[in-house]
Coordinates of C-alpha atoms in Angstrom, one line a residue:
M1 CA 106.6 -10.4 3.2
T2 CA 109.0 -9.0 1.8
T3 CA 111.4 -11.9 1.1
C4 CA 115.1 -9.6 0.3
Y5 CA 118.4 -10.7 -1.1
W6 CA 121.8 -9.4 -0.9
M7 CA 122.9 -10.2 -4.3
N8 CA 125.9 -7.4 -4.3
R9 CA 129.1 -7.7 -3.6
L10 CA 130.8 -5.7 0.0
T11 CA 133.6 -5.3 1.0
R12 CA 134.3 -6.4 4.6
S13 CA 133.4 -4.1 6.5
A14 CA 130.7 -3.0 4.1
A15 CA 129.3 -6.5 4.8
R16 CA 129.2 -5.9 8.9
T17 CA 127.9 -2.7 8.5
A18 CA 124.9 -4.9 6.6
K19 CA 125.0 -7.3 9.0
Q20 CA 124.2 -4.5 11.6
Q21 CA 122.1 -2.9 9.4
A22 CA 120.1 -5.9 9.4
K23 CA 119.5 -6.9 13.0
T24 CA 118.6 -4.0 13.9
D25 CA 115.6 -3.5 11.1
G26 CA 114.8 -7.3 11.0
Y27 CA 115.9 -9.2 8.5
Y28 CA 118.3 -11.4 7.4
P29 CA 120.7 -10.6 4.5
I30 CA 121.9 -13.4 2.1
L31 CA 125.2 -11.8 1.1
P32 CA 127.0 -13.2 -1.5
S33 CA 129.9 -14.0 0.3
Q34 CA 127.6 -17.4 2.0
P35 CA 128.2 -21.0 -0.4
S36 CA 124.9 -21.3 -0.7
L37 CA 120.6 -20.1 -0.3
F38 CA 119.3 -23.3 1.3
Q39 CA 121.6 -22.5 4.0
H40 CA 120.4 -20.3 5.4
P41 CA 116.3 -19.5 5.8
P42 CA 114.7 -16.2 3.8
A43 CA 114.8 -13.3 4.8
F44 CA 110.8 -12.6 6.4
P45 CA 110.7 -9.1 8.3
R46 CA 110.2 -10.2 12.3
R47 CA 107.0 -9.6 13.8
P48 CA 107.5 -6.8 16.5
R49 CA 106.5 -8.6 20.5
G50 CA 103.1 -8.7 21.2
Y51 CA 101.7 -9.2 17.3
R52 CA 99.5 -12.0 18.6
T53 CA 97.8 -10.6 21.2
L54 CA 96.7 -7.9 19.3
D55 CA 95.9 -10.5 16.3
A56 CA 93.5 -12.2 19.1
L57 CA 92.4 -9.6 20.6
C58 CA 91.5 -8.2 16.7
R59 CA 89.8 -11.5 15.8
F60 CA 87.8 -11.6 19.4
C61 CA 86.1 -8.0 18.2
V62 CA 85.5 -9.3 15.0
A63 CA 83.4 -12.6 16.2
V64 CA 81.6 -10.1 18.7
L65 CA 80.8 -7.4 16.1
A66 CA 79.2 -9.9 13.9
A67 CA 77.7 -12.1 16.8
N68 CA 76.3 -8.7 17.2
S69 CA 75.0 -8.5 13.4
L70 CA 73.4 -11.5 13.1
A71 CA 71.3 -10.7 16.4
F72 CA 70.3 -8.0 15.9
A73 CA 68.6 -8.8 11.5
F74 CA 67.3 -12.3 13.6
Q75 CA 65.3 -9.6 16.3
S76 CA 64.0 -7.6 13.4
T77 CA 62.9 -11.3 10.9
K78 CA 61.3 -12.3 14.5
A79 CA 60.1 -9.6 15.7
A80 CA 56.5 -10.6 17.7
E81 CA 54.2 -9.5 19.8
G82 CA 53.5 -12.9 22.3
P83 CA 53.2 -16.3 21.2
L84 CA 51.0 -17.3 19.0
Q85 CA 47.6 -17.2 19.7
I86 CA 44.4 -17.7 18.5
L87 CA 41.4 -15.2 19.1
A88 CA 37.5 -14.9 19.4
A89 CA 37.1 -18.0 17.8
G90 CA 33.8 -19.6 17.5
V91 CA 30.8 -22.0 15.9
E92 CA 27.6 -20.2 15.2
T93 CA 24.2 -21.1 12.6
S94 CA 24.9 -18.3 9.8
E95 CA 28.3 -16.3 9.3
D96 CA 29.3 -13.7 11.2
A97 CA 26.1 -15.0 14.0
P98 CA 26.9 -15.2 17.7
F99 CA 28.9 -18.0 19.1
V100 CA 25.8 -20.9 18.5
S101 CA 26.2 -22.0 23.4
S102 CA 26.6 -25.0 25.1
D103 CA 23.1 -26.7 24.8
F104 CA 22.4 -25.5 20.9
H105 CA 22.2 -28.9 18.8
F106 CA 22.9 -28.3 14.5
L107 CA 21.0 -31.6 12.3
P108 CA 22.8 -34.1 10.3
G109 CA 22.8 -31.6 6.5
D110 CA 23.3 -28.7 8.8
Y111 CA 25.6 -25.5 7.8
V112 CA 28.7 -24.9 10.6
Y113 CA 29.8 -21.5 9.9
F114 CA 32.9 -21.4 11.8
Q115 CA 35.7 -17.3 13.1
F116 CA 38.7 -16.6 14.7
Q117 CA 41.2 -14.4 14.5
I118 CA 45.2 -14.9 15.3
A119 CA 47.9 -13.0 17.7
G120 CA 51.0 -13.4 18.2
F121 CA 52.9 -14.1 15.0
A122 CA 56.4 -12.9 13.6
I123 CA 56.3 -10.0 12.0
K124 CA 59.0 -10.0 9.0
T125 CA 61.4 -6.3 8.5
A126 CA 63.5 -5.2 5.9
A127 CA 67.0 -3.6 6.2
N128 CA 65.5 -0.4 6.4
G129 CA 62.3 -1.3 8.3
E130 CA 59.6 0.0 5.3
L131 CA 58.7 -3.3 4.2
R132 CA 57.1 -5.3 7.3
K133 CA 55.1 -8.7 6.1
I134 CA 53.3 -12.1 7.7
S135 CA 53.5 -15.4 6.2
L136 CA 51.0 -17.5 8.2
T137 CA 48.8 -21.3 7.5
Y138 CA 45.8 -22.2 8.6
E139 CA 43.7 -25.8 8.4
I140 CA 39.8 -26.0 10.1
S141 CA 38.4 -29.6 10.3
P142 CA 35.3 -30.3 11.6
Q143 CA 36.1 -34.1 13.3
D144 CA 33.2 -36.6 15.5
S145 CA 34.6 -37.4 18.6
R146 CA 36.9 -40.1 17.4
G147 CA 38.8 -37.3 15.3
V148 CA 37.7 -38.9 12.4
A149 CA 37.1 -35.2 9.9
L150 CA 33.5 -34.9 8.8
T151 CA 34.1 -32.9 6.1
P152 CA 36.8 -32.5 3.4
P153 CA 39.1 -29.5 6.1
V154 CA 39.7 -25.5 4.8
T155 CA 43.1 -24.8 4.7
G156 CA 44.3 -21.1 3.6
L157 CA 47.2 -19.3 3.7
I158 CA 47.7 -15.4 4.8
N159 CA 50.4 -13.5 3.4
E160 CA 49.7 -10.2 4.3
E161 CA 52.6 -6.2 3.9
L162 CA 51.6 -4.8 7.3
S163 CA 52.1 -0.6 7.4
A164 CA 52.6 1.2 11.0
E165 CA 49.5 1.6 11.3
D166 CA 48.7 -2.1 11.5
K167 CA 50.9 -2.3 14.7
N168 CA 47.5 -3.8 16.3
W169 CA 45.8 -5.7 14.0
T170 CA 44.7 -9.6 13.6
P171 CA 43.6 -10.8 10.7
K172 CA 40.8 -13.1 11.2
R173 CA 39.2 -15.6 8.7
R174 CA 35.5 -17.2 8.0
A175 CA 34.7 -20.7 7.0
S176 CA 31.3 -22.6 6.6
F177 CA 30.8 -26.6 6.3
L178 CA 28.0 -28.9 5.3
L179 CA 27.1 -31.4 8.0
P180 CA 26.1 -35.5 6.1
S181 CA 23.0 -36.2 5.9
F182 CA 23.6 -39.6 7.8
V183 CA 25.9 -38.5 11.2
A184 CA 24.8 -39.3 14.4
A185 CA 23.3 -38.5 17.4
G186 CA 26.2 -36.4 19.6
E187 CA 29.3 -33.9 20.5
F188 CA 31.9 -33.1 17.4
H189 CA 34.8 -31.4 16.7
V190 CA 35.5 -28.3 15.1
H191 CA 39.5 -28.4 15.2
L192 CA 41.8 -25.5 13.7
T193 CA 45.7 -25.3 13.2
I194 CA 47.9 -22.5 12.5
K195 CA 50.3 -22.2 11.1
D196 CA 53.7 -19.0 12.0
L197 CA 55.8 -19.8 8.2
I198 CA 58.1 -16.4 9.4
G199 CA 58.1 -16.6 13.0
D200 CA 58.7 -20.8 13.2
T201 CA 55.5 -21.4 15.8
S202 CA 51.8 -23.0 15.6
A203 CA 49.2 -23.5 17.3
E204 CA 46.1 -25.5 17.6
R205 CA 42.6 -25.4 18.7
D206 CA 39.2 -27.2 19.2
L207 CA 36.4 -26.1 19.6
P208 CA 33.0 -28.3 20.9
F209 CA 29.5 -28.4 18.8
H210 CA 27.1 -31.2 19.0
I211 CA 24.9 -32.8 16.4
G212 CA 21.4 -33.9 17.2
G213 CA 18.4 -36.4 15.4
V214 CA 18.9 -40.1 15.3
V215 CA 21.8 -41.9 17.9
V216 CA 22.9 -44.6 17.1
A217 CA 24.7 -47.5 18.8
P218 CA 28.4 -47.8 17.6
S219 CA 28.3 -51.3 15.9
T220 CA 30.3 -53.9 14.3
V221 CA 29.0 -56.2 12.6
L222 CA 25.3 -55.8 10.6
G223 CA 21.9 -55.1 12.8
V224 CA 18.5 -52.9 12.8
Q225 CA 17.9 -50.9 15.2
D226 CA 15.3 -47.5 16.1
F227 CA 12.3 -50.0 14.5
Q228 CA 9.1 -47.9 14.7
F229 CA 5.5 -48.3 13.3
L230 CA 4.5 -44.8 12.3
R231 CA 0.9 -43.4 11.2
K232 CA 2.3 -41.1 8.4
E233 CA 5.6 -41.8 7.0
D234 CA 6.3 -38.1 8.1
D235 CA 5.2 -38.7 10.6
S236 CA 8.6 -38.0 13.6
E237 CA 7.0 -39.4 16.4
P238 CA 6.7 -43.5 16.2
L239 CA 3.0 -45.1 18.2
E240 CA 3.5 -46.8 21.1
V241 CA 1.1 -49.8 20.4
P242 CA 1.5 -50.2 16.1
A243 CA -2.4 -50.9 16.4
Y244 CA -4.5 -50.7 12.5
R245 CA -7.8 -50.0 11.6
P246 CA -8.9 -51.8 7.8
G247 CA -7.6 -50.3 4.4
D248 CA -5.0 -48.1 6.7
K249 CA -1.9 -48.0 4.9
I250 CA 1.3 -49.0 7.6
Y251 CA 4.7 -47.0 7.5
A252 CA 8.0 -48.4 9.6
R253 CA 11.0 -46.6 9.9
F254 CA 14.4 -48.1 11.2
D255 CA 18.6 -47.8 10.6
M256 CA 20.6 -50.4 9.5
T257 CA 24.6 -49.4 11.5
G258 CA 26.8 -52.3 11.0
F259 CA 28.0 -52.8 8.0
H260 CA 30.9 -52.7 6.0
L261 CA 32.5 -49.9 4.6
G262 CA 34.4 -50.1 1.5
A263 CA 36.3 -48.4 -0.8
G264 CA 36.6 -44.9 -0.5
N265 CA 33.8 -45.0 2.5
E266 CA 31.7 -46.8 -0.5
Y267 CA 28.8 -49.6 1.2
H268 CA 26.3 -51.1 -0.4
L269 CA 23.0 -52.4 1.4
S270 CA 19.4 -53.6 -0.1
Y271 CA 16.3 -55.3 2.4
G272 CA 13.3 -57.3 2.1
V273 CA 9.6 -56.8 4.0
T274 CA 7.5 -60.1 4.6
V275 CA 4.5 -60.3 6.5
N276 CA 2.6 -63.2 7.1
R277 CA -2.0 -63.1 8.4
P278 CA -2.8 -63.7 12.0
D279 CA -3.5 -68.0 10.6
G280 CA 0.0 -68.0 9.5
K281 CA -0.3 -67.8 5.9
P282 CA 1.6 -64.8 4.3
Y283 CA 0.2 -60.8 3.6
L284 CA 2.8 -60.0 2.2
N285 CA 6.4 -60.7 0.2
Q286 CA 8.9 -58.1 -0.9
Q287 CA 12.2 -60.1 -0.8
S288 CA 13.8 -57.3 -2.7
A289 CA 11.8 -53.7 -1.4
A290 CA 14.5 -51.9 -1.5
E291 CA 18.6 -51.5 -2.6
L292 CA 20.9 -48.9 -1.1
S293 CA 24.0 -47.8 -2.0
D294 CA 26.2 -44.4 -1.6
R295 CA 30.4 -43.5 -0.9
S296 CA 31.0 -40.8 0.8
F297 CA 34.3 -38.6 2.8
Y298 CA 32.6 -39.3 6.3
P299 CA 32.0 -43.1 6.9
V300 CA 28.7 -43.8 7.7
P301 CA 28.0 -45.0 11.0
F302 CA 23.7 -45.4 10.1
V303 CA 22.0 -46.0 6.9
P304 CA 17.7 -45.2 6.6
G305 CA 15.3 -47.6 5.3
E306 CA 11.9 -47.9 5.2
V307 CA 9.0 -49.4 4.4
S308 CA 5.2 -49.8 3.6
V309 CA 2.3 -52.3 3.7
T310 CA -1.0 -51.4 2.2
T311 CA -4.3 -52.8 3.4
S312 CA -7.6 -53.1 2.3
R313 CA -10.9 -52.5 3.9
D314 CA -11.4 -56.5 3.7
T315 CA -8.2 -57.0 5.4
A316 CA -8.4 -59.7 8.7
L317 CA -8.6 -58.3 12.1
G318 CA -5.8 -59.6 14.3
S319 CA -2.0 -59.4 14.9
Y320 CA 0.4 -59.4 11.7
V321 CA 3.9 -60.4 12.2
L322 CA 6.3 -58.6 9.3
L323 CA 9.8 -59.7 9.0
L324 CA 12.7 -58.2 7.9
T325 CA 15.4 -59.4 6.2
V326 CA 18.8 -56.9 5.5
R327 CA 21.7 -57.9 3.4
D328 CA 25.1 -56.4 3.6
V329 CA 26.5 -56.7 -0.1
A330 CA 30.3 -55.5 0.6
G331 CA 30.3 -58.2 3.9
S332 CA 28.0 -61.0 3.0
Q333 CA 26.1 -60.1 6.4
I334 CA 22.6 -61.0 6.7
Y335 CA 20.5 -60.2 9.4
Q336 CA 16.5 -60.9 10.5
L337 CA 13.7 -58.3 12.8
K338 CA 10.5 -59.8 13.7
R339 CA 7.7 -57.5 14.5
A340 CA 4.0 -56.9 15.4
F341 CA 1.3 -55.3 14.3
T342 CA -2.6 -55.4 15.1
V343 CA -5.5 -54.5 12.3
E344 CA -7.9 -54.0 15.0

């Protein structure tokens, strides 16, 4: 804006002409004959009629253009083929093997293999349309039916630059896990979570699998389950009738459950064995047969134990009683179990 001040002295006729010209031009001059500058407002150029309407229209057009530009930029950055999806996912016995059937059972200590693909991710495109990027993260965790992880999870980041030929490309990833040695038989699953950092979306999925082996009933107090007499140390089937001959070696196997777990899932157990003759007198008295302690990532539901008793050829015939005493050192618990066998 320009403020015009008339500072030269004018004649009356010139002043009248100047006033008339000022009304026409749109400003108000301050004449020398006027006594004070503050009695008259400064002269500003008069805005043409319709100025406010034109100004509002211009502002509206600018806002619409800005919104369209923002929407275009967003679409070019967040363009995706569809919702984030997990495809071709499954559990395997070895890398790139067929997915296991629903009735297949892994065993404790086995390796479990897993693979999956991702689709529907967002693509970040540069302004010139030449550079296209994706950014994804994933986490894979084998878990029991309660959602407790069997092993530490496998995590990964997928940052890839795509070319025009990669329009239908889907990332593929693999992972493998070593199952714990002491895990009870049951139903398990691989929990997979993926996140699209560009599209700000996520997806998750559970892929089931089964573990065979030891069947354990959950317990909150110390106990012994599945006590078995065996003919040989490595027998897989127990004796239906625990009967031995003089000079045989007597084997027994059992599982300890319900013990206390300390920091880092640490357990501390011990057990002793006493065997009484048919006349009630001690044949074997071993109060500290074994002491077991360890820690693991997965909170073990049981710890296996075993005992052996050697007989001689002159061992008296009859019924013997084996007394097993288990101690939970960390949890200050004691449990005793009696089982009978015969020497014939």
